[in-house]
Short mmCIF file of C-alpha atoms in Angstrom, two decimals:
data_model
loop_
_atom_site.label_atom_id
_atom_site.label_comp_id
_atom_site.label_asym_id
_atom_site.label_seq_id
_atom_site.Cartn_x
_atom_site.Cartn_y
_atom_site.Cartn_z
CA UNK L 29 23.28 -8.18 -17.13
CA UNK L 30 25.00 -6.43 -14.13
CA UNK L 31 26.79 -3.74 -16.09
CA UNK L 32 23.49 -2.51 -16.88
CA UNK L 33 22.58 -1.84 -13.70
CA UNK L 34 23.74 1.36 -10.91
CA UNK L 35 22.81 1.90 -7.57
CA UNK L 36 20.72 4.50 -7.20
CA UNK L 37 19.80 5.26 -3.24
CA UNK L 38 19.01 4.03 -0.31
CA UNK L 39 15.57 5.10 1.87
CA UNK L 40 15.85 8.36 3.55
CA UNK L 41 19.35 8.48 2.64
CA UNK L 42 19.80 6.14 5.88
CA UNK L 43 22.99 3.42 5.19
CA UNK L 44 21.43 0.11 4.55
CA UNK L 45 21.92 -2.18 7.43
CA UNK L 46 21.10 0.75 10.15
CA UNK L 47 20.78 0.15 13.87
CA UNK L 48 16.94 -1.49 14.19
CA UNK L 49 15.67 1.56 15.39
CA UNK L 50 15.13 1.80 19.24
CA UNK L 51 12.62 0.60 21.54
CA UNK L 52 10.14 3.61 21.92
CA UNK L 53 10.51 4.47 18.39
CA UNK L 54 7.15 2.92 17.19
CA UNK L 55 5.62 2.13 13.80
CA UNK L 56 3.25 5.20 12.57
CA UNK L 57 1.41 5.04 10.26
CA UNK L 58 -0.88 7.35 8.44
CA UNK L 59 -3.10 7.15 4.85
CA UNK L 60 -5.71 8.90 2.81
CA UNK L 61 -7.42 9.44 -0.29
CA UNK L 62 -7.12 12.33 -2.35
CA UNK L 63 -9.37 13.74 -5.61
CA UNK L 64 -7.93 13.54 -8.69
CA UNK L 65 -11.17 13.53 -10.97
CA UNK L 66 -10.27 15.92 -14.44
CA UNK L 67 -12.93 18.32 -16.11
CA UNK L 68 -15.30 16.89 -18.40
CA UNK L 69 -13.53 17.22 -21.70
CA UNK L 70 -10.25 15.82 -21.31
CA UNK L 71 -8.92 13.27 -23.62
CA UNK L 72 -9.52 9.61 -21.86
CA UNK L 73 -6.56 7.20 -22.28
CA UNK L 74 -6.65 3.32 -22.93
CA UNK L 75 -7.84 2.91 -26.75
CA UNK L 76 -6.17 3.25 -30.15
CA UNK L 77 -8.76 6.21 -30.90
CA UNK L 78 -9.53 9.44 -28.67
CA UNK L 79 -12.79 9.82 -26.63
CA UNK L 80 -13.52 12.34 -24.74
CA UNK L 81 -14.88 12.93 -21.03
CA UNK L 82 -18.45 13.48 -21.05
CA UNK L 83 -19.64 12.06 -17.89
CA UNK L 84 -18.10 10.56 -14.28
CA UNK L 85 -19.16 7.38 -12.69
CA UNK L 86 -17.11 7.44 -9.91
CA UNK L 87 -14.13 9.89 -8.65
CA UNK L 88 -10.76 8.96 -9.25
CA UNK L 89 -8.17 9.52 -6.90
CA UNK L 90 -4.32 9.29 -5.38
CA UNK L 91 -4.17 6.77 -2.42
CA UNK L 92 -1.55 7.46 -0.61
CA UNK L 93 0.15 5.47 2.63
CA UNK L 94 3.13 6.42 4.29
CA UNK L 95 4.89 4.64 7.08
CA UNK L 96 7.48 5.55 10.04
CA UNK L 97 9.45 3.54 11.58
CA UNK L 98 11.43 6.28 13.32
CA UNK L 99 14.37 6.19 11.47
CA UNK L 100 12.67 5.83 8.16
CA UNK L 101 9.91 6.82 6.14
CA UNK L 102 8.26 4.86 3.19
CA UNK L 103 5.40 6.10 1.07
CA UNK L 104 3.66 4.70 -1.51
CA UNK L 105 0.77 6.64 -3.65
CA UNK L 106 -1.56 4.72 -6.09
CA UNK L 107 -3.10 6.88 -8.92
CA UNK L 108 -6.91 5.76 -10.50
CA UNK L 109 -5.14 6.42 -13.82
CA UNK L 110 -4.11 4.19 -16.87
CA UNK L 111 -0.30 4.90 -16.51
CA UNK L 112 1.54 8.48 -15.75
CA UNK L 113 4.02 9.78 -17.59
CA UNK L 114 8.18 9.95 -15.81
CA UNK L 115 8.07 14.05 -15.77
CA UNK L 116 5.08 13.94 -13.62
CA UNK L 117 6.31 11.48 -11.15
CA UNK L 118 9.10 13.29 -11.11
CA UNK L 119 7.56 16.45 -10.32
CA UNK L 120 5.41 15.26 -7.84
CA UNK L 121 8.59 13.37 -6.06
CA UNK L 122 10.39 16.89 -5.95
CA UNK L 123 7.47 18.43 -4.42
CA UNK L 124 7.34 15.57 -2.17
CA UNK L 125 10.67 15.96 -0.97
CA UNK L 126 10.51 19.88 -1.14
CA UNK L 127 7.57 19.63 1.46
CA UNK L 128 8.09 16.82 3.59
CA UNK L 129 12.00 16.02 3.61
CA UNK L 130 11.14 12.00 1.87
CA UNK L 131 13.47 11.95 -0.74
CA UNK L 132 12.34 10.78 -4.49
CA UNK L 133 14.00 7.30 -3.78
CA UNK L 134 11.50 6.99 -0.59
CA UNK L 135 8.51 7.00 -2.23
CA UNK L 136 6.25 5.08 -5.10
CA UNK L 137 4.14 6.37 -7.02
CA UNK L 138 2.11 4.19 -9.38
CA UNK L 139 -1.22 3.93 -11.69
CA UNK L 140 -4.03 1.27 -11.45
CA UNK L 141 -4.41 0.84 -15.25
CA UNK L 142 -7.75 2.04 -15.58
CA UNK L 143 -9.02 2.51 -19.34
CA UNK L 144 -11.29 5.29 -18.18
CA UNK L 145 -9.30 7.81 -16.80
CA UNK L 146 -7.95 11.00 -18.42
CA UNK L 147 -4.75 10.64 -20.25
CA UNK L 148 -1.14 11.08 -17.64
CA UNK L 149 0.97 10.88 -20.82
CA UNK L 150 0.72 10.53 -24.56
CA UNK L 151 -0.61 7.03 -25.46
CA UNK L 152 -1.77 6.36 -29.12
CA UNK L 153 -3.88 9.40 -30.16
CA UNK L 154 -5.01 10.89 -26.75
CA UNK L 155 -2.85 13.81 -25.38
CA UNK L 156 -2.56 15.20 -22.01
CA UNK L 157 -3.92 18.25 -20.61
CA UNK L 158 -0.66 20.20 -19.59
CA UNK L 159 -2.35 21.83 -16.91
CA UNK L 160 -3.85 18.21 -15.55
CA UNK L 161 -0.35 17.32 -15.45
CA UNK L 162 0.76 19.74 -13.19
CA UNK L 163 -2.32 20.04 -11.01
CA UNK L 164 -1.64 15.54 -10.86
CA UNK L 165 2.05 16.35 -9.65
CA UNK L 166 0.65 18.53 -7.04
CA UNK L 167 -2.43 16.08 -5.56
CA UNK L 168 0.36 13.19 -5.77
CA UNK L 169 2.21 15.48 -3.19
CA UNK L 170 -1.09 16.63 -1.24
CA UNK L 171 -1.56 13.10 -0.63
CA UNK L 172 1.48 12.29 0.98
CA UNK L 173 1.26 15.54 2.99
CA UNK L 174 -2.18 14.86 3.88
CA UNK L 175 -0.99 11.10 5.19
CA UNK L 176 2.09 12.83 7.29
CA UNK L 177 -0.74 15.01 8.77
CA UNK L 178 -2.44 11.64 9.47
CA UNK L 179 -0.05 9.57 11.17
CA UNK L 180 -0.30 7.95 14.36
CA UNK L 181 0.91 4.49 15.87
CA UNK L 182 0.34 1.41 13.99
CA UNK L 183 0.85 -2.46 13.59
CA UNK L 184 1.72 -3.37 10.72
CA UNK L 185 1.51 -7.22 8.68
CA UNK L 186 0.85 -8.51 5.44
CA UNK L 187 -0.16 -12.47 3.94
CA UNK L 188 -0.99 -13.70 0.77
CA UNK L 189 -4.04 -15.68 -0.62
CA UNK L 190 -5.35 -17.32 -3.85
CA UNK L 191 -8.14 -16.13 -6.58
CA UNK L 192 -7.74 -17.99 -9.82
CA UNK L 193 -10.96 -17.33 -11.20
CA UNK L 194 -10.61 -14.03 -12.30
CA UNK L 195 -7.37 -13.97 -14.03
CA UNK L 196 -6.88 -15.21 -17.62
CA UNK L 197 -3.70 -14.56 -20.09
CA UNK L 198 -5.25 -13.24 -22.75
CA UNK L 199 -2.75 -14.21 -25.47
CA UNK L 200 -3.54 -17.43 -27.15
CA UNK L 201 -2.02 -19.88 -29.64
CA UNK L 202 -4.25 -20.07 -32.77
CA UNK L 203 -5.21 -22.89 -35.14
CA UNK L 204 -3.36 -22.69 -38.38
CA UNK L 205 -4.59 -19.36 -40.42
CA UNK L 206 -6.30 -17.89 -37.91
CA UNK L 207 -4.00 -15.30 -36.94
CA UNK L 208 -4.15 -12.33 -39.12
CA UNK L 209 -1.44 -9.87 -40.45
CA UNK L 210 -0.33 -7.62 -37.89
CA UNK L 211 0.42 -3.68 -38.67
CA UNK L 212 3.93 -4.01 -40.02
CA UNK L 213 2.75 -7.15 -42.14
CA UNK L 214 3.79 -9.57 -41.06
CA UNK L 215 1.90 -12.87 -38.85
CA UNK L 216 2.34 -13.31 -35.20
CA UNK L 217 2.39 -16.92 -33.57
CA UNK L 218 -0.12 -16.01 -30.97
CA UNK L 219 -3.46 -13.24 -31.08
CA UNK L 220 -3.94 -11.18 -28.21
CA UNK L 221 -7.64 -11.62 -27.36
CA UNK L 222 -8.79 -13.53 -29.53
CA UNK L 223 -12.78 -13.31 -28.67
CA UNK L 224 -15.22 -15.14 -26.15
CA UNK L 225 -16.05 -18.76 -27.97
CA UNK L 226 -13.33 -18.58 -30.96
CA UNK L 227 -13.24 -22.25 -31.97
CA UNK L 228 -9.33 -21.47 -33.25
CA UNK L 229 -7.95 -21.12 -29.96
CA UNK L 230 -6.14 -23.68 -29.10
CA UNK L 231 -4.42 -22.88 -25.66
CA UNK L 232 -2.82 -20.02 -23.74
CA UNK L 233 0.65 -18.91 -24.87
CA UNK L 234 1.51 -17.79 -20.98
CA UNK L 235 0.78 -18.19 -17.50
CA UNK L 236 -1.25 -16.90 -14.72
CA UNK L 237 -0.39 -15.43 -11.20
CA UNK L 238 -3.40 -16.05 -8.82
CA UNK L 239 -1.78 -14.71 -5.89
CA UNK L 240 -3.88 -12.40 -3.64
CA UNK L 241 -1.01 -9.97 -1.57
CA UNK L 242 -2.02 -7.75 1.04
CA UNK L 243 -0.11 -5.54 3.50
CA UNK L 244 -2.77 -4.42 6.48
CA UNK L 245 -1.73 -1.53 8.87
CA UNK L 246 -4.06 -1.24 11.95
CA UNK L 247 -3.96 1.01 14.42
CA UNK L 248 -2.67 -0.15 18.30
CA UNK L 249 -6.10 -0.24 19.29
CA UNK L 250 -7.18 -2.82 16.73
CA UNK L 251 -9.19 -0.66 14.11
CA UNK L 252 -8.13 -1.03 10.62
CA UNK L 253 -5.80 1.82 8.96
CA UNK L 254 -5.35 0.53 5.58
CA UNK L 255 -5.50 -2.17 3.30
CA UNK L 256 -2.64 -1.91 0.54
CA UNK L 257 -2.98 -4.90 -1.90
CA UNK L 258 -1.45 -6.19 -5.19
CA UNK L 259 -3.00 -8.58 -7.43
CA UNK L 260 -1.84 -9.61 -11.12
CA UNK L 261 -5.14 -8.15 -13.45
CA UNK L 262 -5.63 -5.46 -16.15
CA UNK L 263 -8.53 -3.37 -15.99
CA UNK L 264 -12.25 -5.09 -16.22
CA UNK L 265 -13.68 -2.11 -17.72
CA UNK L 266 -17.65 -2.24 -18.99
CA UNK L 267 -17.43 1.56 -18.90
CA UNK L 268 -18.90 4.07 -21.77
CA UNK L 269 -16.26 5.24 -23.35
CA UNK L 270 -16.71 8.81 -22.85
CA UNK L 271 -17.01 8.43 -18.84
CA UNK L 272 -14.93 8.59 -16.23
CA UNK L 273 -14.20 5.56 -14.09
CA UNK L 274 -11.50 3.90 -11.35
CA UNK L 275 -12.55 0.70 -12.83
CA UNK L 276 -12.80 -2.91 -10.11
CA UNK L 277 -9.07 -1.18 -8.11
CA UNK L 278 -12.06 1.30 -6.54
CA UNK L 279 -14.70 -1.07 -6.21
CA UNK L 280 -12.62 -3.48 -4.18
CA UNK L 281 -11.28 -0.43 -1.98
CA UNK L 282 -15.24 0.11 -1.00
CA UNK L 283 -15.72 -3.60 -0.84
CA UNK L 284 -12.65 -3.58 1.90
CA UNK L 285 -13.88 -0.83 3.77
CA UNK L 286 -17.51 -1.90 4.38
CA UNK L 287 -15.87 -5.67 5.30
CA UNK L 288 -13.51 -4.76 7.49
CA UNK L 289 -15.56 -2.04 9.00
CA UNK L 290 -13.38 0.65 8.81
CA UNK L 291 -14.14 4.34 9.94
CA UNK L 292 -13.16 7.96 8.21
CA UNK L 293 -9.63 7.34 9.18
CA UNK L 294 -9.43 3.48 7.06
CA UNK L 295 -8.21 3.61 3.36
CA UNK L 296 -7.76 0.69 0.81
CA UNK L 297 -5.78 0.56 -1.69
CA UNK L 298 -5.38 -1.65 -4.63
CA UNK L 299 -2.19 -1.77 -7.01
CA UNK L 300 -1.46 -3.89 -10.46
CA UNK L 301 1.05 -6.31 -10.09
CA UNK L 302 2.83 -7.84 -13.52
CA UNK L 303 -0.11 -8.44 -15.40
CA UNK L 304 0.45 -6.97 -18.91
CA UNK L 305 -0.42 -10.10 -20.64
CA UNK L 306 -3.25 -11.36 -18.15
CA UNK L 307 -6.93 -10.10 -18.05
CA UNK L 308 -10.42 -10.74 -16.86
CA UNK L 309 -12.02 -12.93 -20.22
CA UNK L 310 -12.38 -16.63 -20.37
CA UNK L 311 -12.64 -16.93 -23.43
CA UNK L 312 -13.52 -20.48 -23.80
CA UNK L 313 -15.87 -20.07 -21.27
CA UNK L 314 -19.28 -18.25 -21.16
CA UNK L 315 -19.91 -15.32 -23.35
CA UNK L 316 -22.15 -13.24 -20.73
CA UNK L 317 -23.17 -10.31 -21.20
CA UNK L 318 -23.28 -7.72 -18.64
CA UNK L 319 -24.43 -4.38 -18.17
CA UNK L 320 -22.32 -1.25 -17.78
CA UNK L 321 -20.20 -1.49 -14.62
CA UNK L 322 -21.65 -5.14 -13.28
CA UNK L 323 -18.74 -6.80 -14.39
CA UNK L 324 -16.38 -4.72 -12.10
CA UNK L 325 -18.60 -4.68 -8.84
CA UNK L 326 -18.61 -9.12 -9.30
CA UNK L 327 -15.07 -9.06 -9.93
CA UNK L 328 -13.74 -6.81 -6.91
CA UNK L 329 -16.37 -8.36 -4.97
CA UNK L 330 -14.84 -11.71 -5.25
CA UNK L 331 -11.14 -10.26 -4.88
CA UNK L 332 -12.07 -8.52 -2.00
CA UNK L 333 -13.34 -11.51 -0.27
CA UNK L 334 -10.15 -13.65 -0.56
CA UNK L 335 -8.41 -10.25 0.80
CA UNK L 336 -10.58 -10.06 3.70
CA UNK L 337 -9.98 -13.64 4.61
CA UNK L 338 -6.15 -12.92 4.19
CA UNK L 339 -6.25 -10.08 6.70
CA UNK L 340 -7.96 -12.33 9.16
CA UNK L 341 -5.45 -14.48 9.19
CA UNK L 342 -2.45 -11.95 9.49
CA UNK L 343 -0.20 -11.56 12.37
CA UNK L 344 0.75 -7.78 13.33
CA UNK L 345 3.93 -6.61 14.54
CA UNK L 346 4.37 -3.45 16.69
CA UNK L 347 7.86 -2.15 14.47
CA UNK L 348 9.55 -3.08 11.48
CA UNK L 349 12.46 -2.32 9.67
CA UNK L 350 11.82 -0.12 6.13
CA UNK L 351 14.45 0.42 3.61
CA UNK L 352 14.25 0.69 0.21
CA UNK L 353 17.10 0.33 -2.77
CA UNK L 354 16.56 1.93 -6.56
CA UNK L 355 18.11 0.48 -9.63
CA UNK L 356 18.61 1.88 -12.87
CA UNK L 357 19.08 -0.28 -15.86
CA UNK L 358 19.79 1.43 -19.35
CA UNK L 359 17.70 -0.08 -21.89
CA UNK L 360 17.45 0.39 -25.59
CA UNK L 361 14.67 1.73 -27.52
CA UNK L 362 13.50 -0.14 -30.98
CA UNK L 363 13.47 3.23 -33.02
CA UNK L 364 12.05 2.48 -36.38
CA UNK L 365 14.98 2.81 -39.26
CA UNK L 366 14.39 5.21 -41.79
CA UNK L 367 12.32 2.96 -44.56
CA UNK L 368 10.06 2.06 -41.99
CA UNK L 369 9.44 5.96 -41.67
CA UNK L 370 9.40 6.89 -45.27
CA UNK L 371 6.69 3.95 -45.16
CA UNK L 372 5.09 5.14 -42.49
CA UNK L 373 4.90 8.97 -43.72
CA UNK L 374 3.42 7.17 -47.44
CA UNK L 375 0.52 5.09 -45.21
CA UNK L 376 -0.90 8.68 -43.61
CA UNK L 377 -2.99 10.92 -44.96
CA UNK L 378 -2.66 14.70 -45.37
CA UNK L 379 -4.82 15.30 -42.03
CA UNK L 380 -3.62 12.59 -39.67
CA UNK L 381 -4.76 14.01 -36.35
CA UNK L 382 -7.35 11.16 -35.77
CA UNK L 383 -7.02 8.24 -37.87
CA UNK L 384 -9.18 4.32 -37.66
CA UNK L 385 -7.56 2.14 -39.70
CA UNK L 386 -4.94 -0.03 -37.49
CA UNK L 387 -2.07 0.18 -40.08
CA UNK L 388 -2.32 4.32 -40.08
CA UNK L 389 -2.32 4.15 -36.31
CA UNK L 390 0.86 2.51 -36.30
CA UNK L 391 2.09 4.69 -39.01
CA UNK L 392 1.69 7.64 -36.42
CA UNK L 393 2.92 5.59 -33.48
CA UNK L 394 6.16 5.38 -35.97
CA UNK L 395 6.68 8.50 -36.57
CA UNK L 396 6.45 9.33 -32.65
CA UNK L 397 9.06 6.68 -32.15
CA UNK L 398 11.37 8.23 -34.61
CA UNK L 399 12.06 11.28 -32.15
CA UNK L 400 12.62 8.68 -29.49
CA UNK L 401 16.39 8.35 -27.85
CA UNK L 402 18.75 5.36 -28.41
CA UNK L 403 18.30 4.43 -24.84
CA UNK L 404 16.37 5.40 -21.29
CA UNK L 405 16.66 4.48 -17.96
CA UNK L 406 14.46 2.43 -16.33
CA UNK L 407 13.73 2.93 -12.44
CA UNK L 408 13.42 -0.59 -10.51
CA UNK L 409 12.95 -0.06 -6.82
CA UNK L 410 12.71 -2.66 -3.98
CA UNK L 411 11.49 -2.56 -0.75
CA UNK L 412 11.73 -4.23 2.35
CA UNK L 413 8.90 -4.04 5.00
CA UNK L 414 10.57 -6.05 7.90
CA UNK L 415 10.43 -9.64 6.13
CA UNK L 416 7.90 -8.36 3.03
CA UNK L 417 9.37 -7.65 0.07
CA UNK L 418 8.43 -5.55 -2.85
CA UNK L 419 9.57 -4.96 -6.19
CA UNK L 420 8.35 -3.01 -8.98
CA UNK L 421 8.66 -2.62 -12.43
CA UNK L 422 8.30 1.14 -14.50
CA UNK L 423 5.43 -0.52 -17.17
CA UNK L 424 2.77 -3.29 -18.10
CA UNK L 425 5.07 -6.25 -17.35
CA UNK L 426 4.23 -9.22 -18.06
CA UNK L 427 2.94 -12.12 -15.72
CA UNK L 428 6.02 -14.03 -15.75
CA UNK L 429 8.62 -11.63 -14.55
CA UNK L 430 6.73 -11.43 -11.26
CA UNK L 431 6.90 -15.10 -10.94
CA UNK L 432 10.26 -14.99 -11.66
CA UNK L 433 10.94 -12.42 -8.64
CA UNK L 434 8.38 -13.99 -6.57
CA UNK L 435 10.08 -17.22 -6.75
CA UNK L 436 13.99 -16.24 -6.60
CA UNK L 437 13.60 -13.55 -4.19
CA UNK L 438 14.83 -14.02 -0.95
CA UNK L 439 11.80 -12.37 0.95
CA UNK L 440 9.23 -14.63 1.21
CA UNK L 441 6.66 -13.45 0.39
CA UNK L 442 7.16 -10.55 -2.47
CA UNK L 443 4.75 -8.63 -3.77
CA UNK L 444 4.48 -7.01 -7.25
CA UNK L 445 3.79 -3.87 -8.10
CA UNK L 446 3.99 -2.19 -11.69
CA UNK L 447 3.90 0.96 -13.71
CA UNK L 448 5.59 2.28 -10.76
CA UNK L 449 7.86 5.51 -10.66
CA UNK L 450 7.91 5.95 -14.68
CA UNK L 451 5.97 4.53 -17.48
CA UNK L 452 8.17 2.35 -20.71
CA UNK L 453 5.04 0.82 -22.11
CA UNK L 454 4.75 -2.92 -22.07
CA UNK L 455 7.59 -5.42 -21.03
CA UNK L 456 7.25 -8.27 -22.47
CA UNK L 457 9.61 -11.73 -21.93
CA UNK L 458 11.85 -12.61 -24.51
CA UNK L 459 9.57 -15.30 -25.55
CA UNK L 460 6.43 -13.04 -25.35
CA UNK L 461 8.79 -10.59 -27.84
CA UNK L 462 9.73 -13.80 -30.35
CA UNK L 463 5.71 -14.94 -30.53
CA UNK L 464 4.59 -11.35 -31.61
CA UNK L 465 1.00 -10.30 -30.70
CA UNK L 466 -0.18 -6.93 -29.29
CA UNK L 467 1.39 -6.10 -26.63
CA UNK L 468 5.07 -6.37 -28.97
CA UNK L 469 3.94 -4.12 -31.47
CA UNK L 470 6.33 -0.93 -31.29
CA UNK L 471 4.31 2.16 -30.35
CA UNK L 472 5.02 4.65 -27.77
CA UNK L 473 3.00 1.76 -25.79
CA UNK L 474 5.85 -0.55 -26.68
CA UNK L 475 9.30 0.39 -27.34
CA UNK L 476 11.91 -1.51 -25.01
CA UNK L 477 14.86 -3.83 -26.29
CA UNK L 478 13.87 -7.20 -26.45
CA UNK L 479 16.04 -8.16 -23.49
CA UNK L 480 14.33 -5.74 -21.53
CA UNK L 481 12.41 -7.98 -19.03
CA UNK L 482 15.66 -9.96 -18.09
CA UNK L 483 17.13 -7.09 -17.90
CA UNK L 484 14.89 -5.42 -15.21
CA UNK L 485 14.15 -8.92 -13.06
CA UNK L 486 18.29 -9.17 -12.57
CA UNK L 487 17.70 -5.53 -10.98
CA UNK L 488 14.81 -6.43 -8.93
CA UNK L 489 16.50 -9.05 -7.77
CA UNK L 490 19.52 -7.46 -7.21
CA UNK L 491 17.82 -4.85 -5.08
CA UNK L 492 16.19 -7.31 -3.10
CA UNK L 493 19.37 -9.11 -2.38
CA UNK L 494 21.02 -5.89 -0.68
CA UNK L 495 17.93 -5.44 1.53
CA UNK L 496 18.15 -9.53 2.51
CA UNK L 497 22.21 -8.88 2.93
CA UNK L 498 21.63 -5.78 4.93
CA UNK L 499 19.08 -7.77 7.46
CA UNK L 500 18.84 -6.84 10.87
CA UNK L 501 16.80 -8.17 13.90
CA UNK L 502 13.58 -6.01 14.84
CA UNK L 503 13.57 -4.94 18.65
CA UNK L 504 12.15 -6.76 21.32
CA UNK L 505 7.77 -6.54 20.75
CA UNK L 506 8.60 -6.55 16.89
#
């Protein structure tokens, strides 16, 4: 797996294993919010069909946090969107660096998942306004201005905690029968939600990660700066489908806010760890129903209340070291041969703009995939926040390639955080690719090589390894 992976960069262009900073170089630390609500009308991502925007719940935005150790500068922005597409990370990176000196390799930018937000880059049938692209590349940037304009000295920790009841994997083995024909033809050995009380499940075909991670930043006087946590769960959702929404990631970022009591200068932020097989449905337990939105307030309420309880118990440190690696792997792309277009161009009709029926949807998503190269690179970064690691991943990965890192990585603890700094559709495990379901079938929503995920946890790993290697001791008061 190592020949598939280069060395990108190190953070701020500084040589891993730099001098520990001095004393009287303290930790800064600045963060903020930033609007990134579209005009009503734009296509909304997250379903096989189009809708449109005709309403807003709640604003979306780009939550941004950037850190200073003095010799170093980490920044991380979280987008309310479903995923965003590599040119307009890209963009926003240049104008990041163009504006601020923080180099592309410095920085993350990732999306919540949200299934209400407008679409950041062609998924099934919903397209992207080109001018909401560039005006996202540009608010990605504001934000991380608009944090540099907010910094001031910090402490910085982080912990971990446990909430198992909200996280489910949502792809199930079946009784015998009971999984139908998928839209190539031919029958999966597991079904992707299945539905609430289906008497042919018979048990989960993956695992869970429960694992509550926070990283808190306070300012030296005590208040709280910002909450930046990671937790393994898809969107909740419960939103019309024509309405904008940031889905439970914004609910829990008001639910930290008014627990933790912080002022104008306090800003949460929540990201998606590796949960592209995991969601929010029991679905051998109760079928309630709830109303639009009331399933998102319960569920960040309850996350947010095992994060407050972490940040209680976290210990703060005056400096720490930041550095950051970024891997790229090469990875191929399962391009449809040229039957399966021929097929695909016989399935469609003459106006195929907006089609229903599953197997013409994948007909279209075939004929995308056609124009698709032999390979891309994928972007795995990892970060090291004195003895916190992160990794992330560049799509919906799923559950078990952050256990994986969690449990060989030599930080302890690591955190998770995907559809980071490009967006390759779902990543599913080798396994996950040989049982079928969903989240395998090829569309521009899933397209990697099967060895993909092995692939990418070797480089996160890898990363993380040069950071441990590279260790240094913090000053004295770190």
């Amino acid at each position: 797996m190592a020949g598939f992976i280069t060395r990108r960069g190190l953070l701020g262009g500084v040589p891993l294993g730099f001098a520990a900073g001095q004393a009287g170089n303290p930790l800064r630390a600045g963060a903020v919010a930033v609007n990134i609500t579209p005009s009503l009308g734009c296509d909304i991502a997250g379903s096989m069909t189009n809708h449109v925007a005709r309403d807003v719940h709640d604003e979306l935005h780009a939550r941004a946090l950037v850190l200073d150790n003095g010799k170093a500068r980490l920044a991380f922005v979280v987008c309310d969107l479903c995923v965003v597409a590599p040119e307009v990370i890209g963009n926003a990176k240049a104008l990041i660096e163009r504006h601020t000196g923080i180099p592309p390799r410095a920085v993350l930018v990732s999306a919540t998942h949200t299934h209400s937000a407008p679409a950041a880059a062609r998924l099934f049938q919903s397209e992207p306004d080109p001018r909401y692209m560039e005006l996202l590349a540009a608010r990605i940037s504001d934000a991380v201005r608009r944090a540099l304009r907010r910094m001031q000295p910090a402490r910085i920790g982080w912990g971990t905690g446990t909430e198992n009841r909200l996280v489910f994997n949502r792809r199930y083995e079946m009784a015998p029968g009971a999984v139908p024909a998928n839209p190539f033809g031919a029958t999966d050995r597991v079904l992707t939600n299945p539905g609430t009380g289906n008497a042919k499940v018979l048990r989960p075909a993956g695992a869970t990660d429960p694992q509550v991670c926070l990283l808190a930043v306070q300012t030296v006087d005590g208040r709280p700066l910002c909450a930046l946590g990671s937790y393994a769960l898809h969107y909740v959702g419960g939103v019309p489908g024509d309405t904008i929404s940031a889905d439970y990631f914004a609910v829990w970022a008001g639910e930290m806010r008014q627990r933790l009591g912080g002022g104008p200068e306090f800003t949460a932020i929540l990201a998606n760890a590796c949960s592209g097989n995991i969601n929010n449905i029991d679905v051998r337990g109760s079928s309630k129903q709830y109303p639009p939105f009331a399933k998102m307030r319960e569920v960040a309420a309850m996350l947010a209340g095992e994060s407050h309880r972490v940040w209680q118990s976290i210990s703060f440190h005056d400096w720490v070291e930041l550095e950051s690696v970024m891997e790229e792997v090469s990875l191929g792309v399962r391009r449809p041969g040229a039957a399966e277009v021929e097929e695909a161009r016989r399935l469609l009709p003459a106006d195929s703009r907006s089609v229903t029926e599953r197997r013409q949807i994948y007909a279209k998503e075939t004929l995308a995939l056609a124009g698709y190269p032999n390979q891309v690179t994928a972007p795995v970064q990892a970060i090291r926040i004195g003895e916190l690691g992160i990794a992330t991943f560049p799509g919906e990965a799923f559950v078990e390639m952050g256990i994986e890192v969690k449990q060989k990585s030599p930080f302890k603890p690591t955190f998770l955080i995907e559809l980071a700094n490009s967006y390759l559709g779902y990543i599913p495990t080798v396994s996950g690719h040989r049982d079928g379901g969903y989240e395998t079938w090829r569309a521009k929503s899933s397209f990697l090589e099967v060895e993909a995920a092995p692939k990418l946890v070797a480089a996160a790993l890898s990363g993380l390894q040069k950071l441990r290697v590279q260790r240094r001791p913090a000053p004295d008061g770190g």
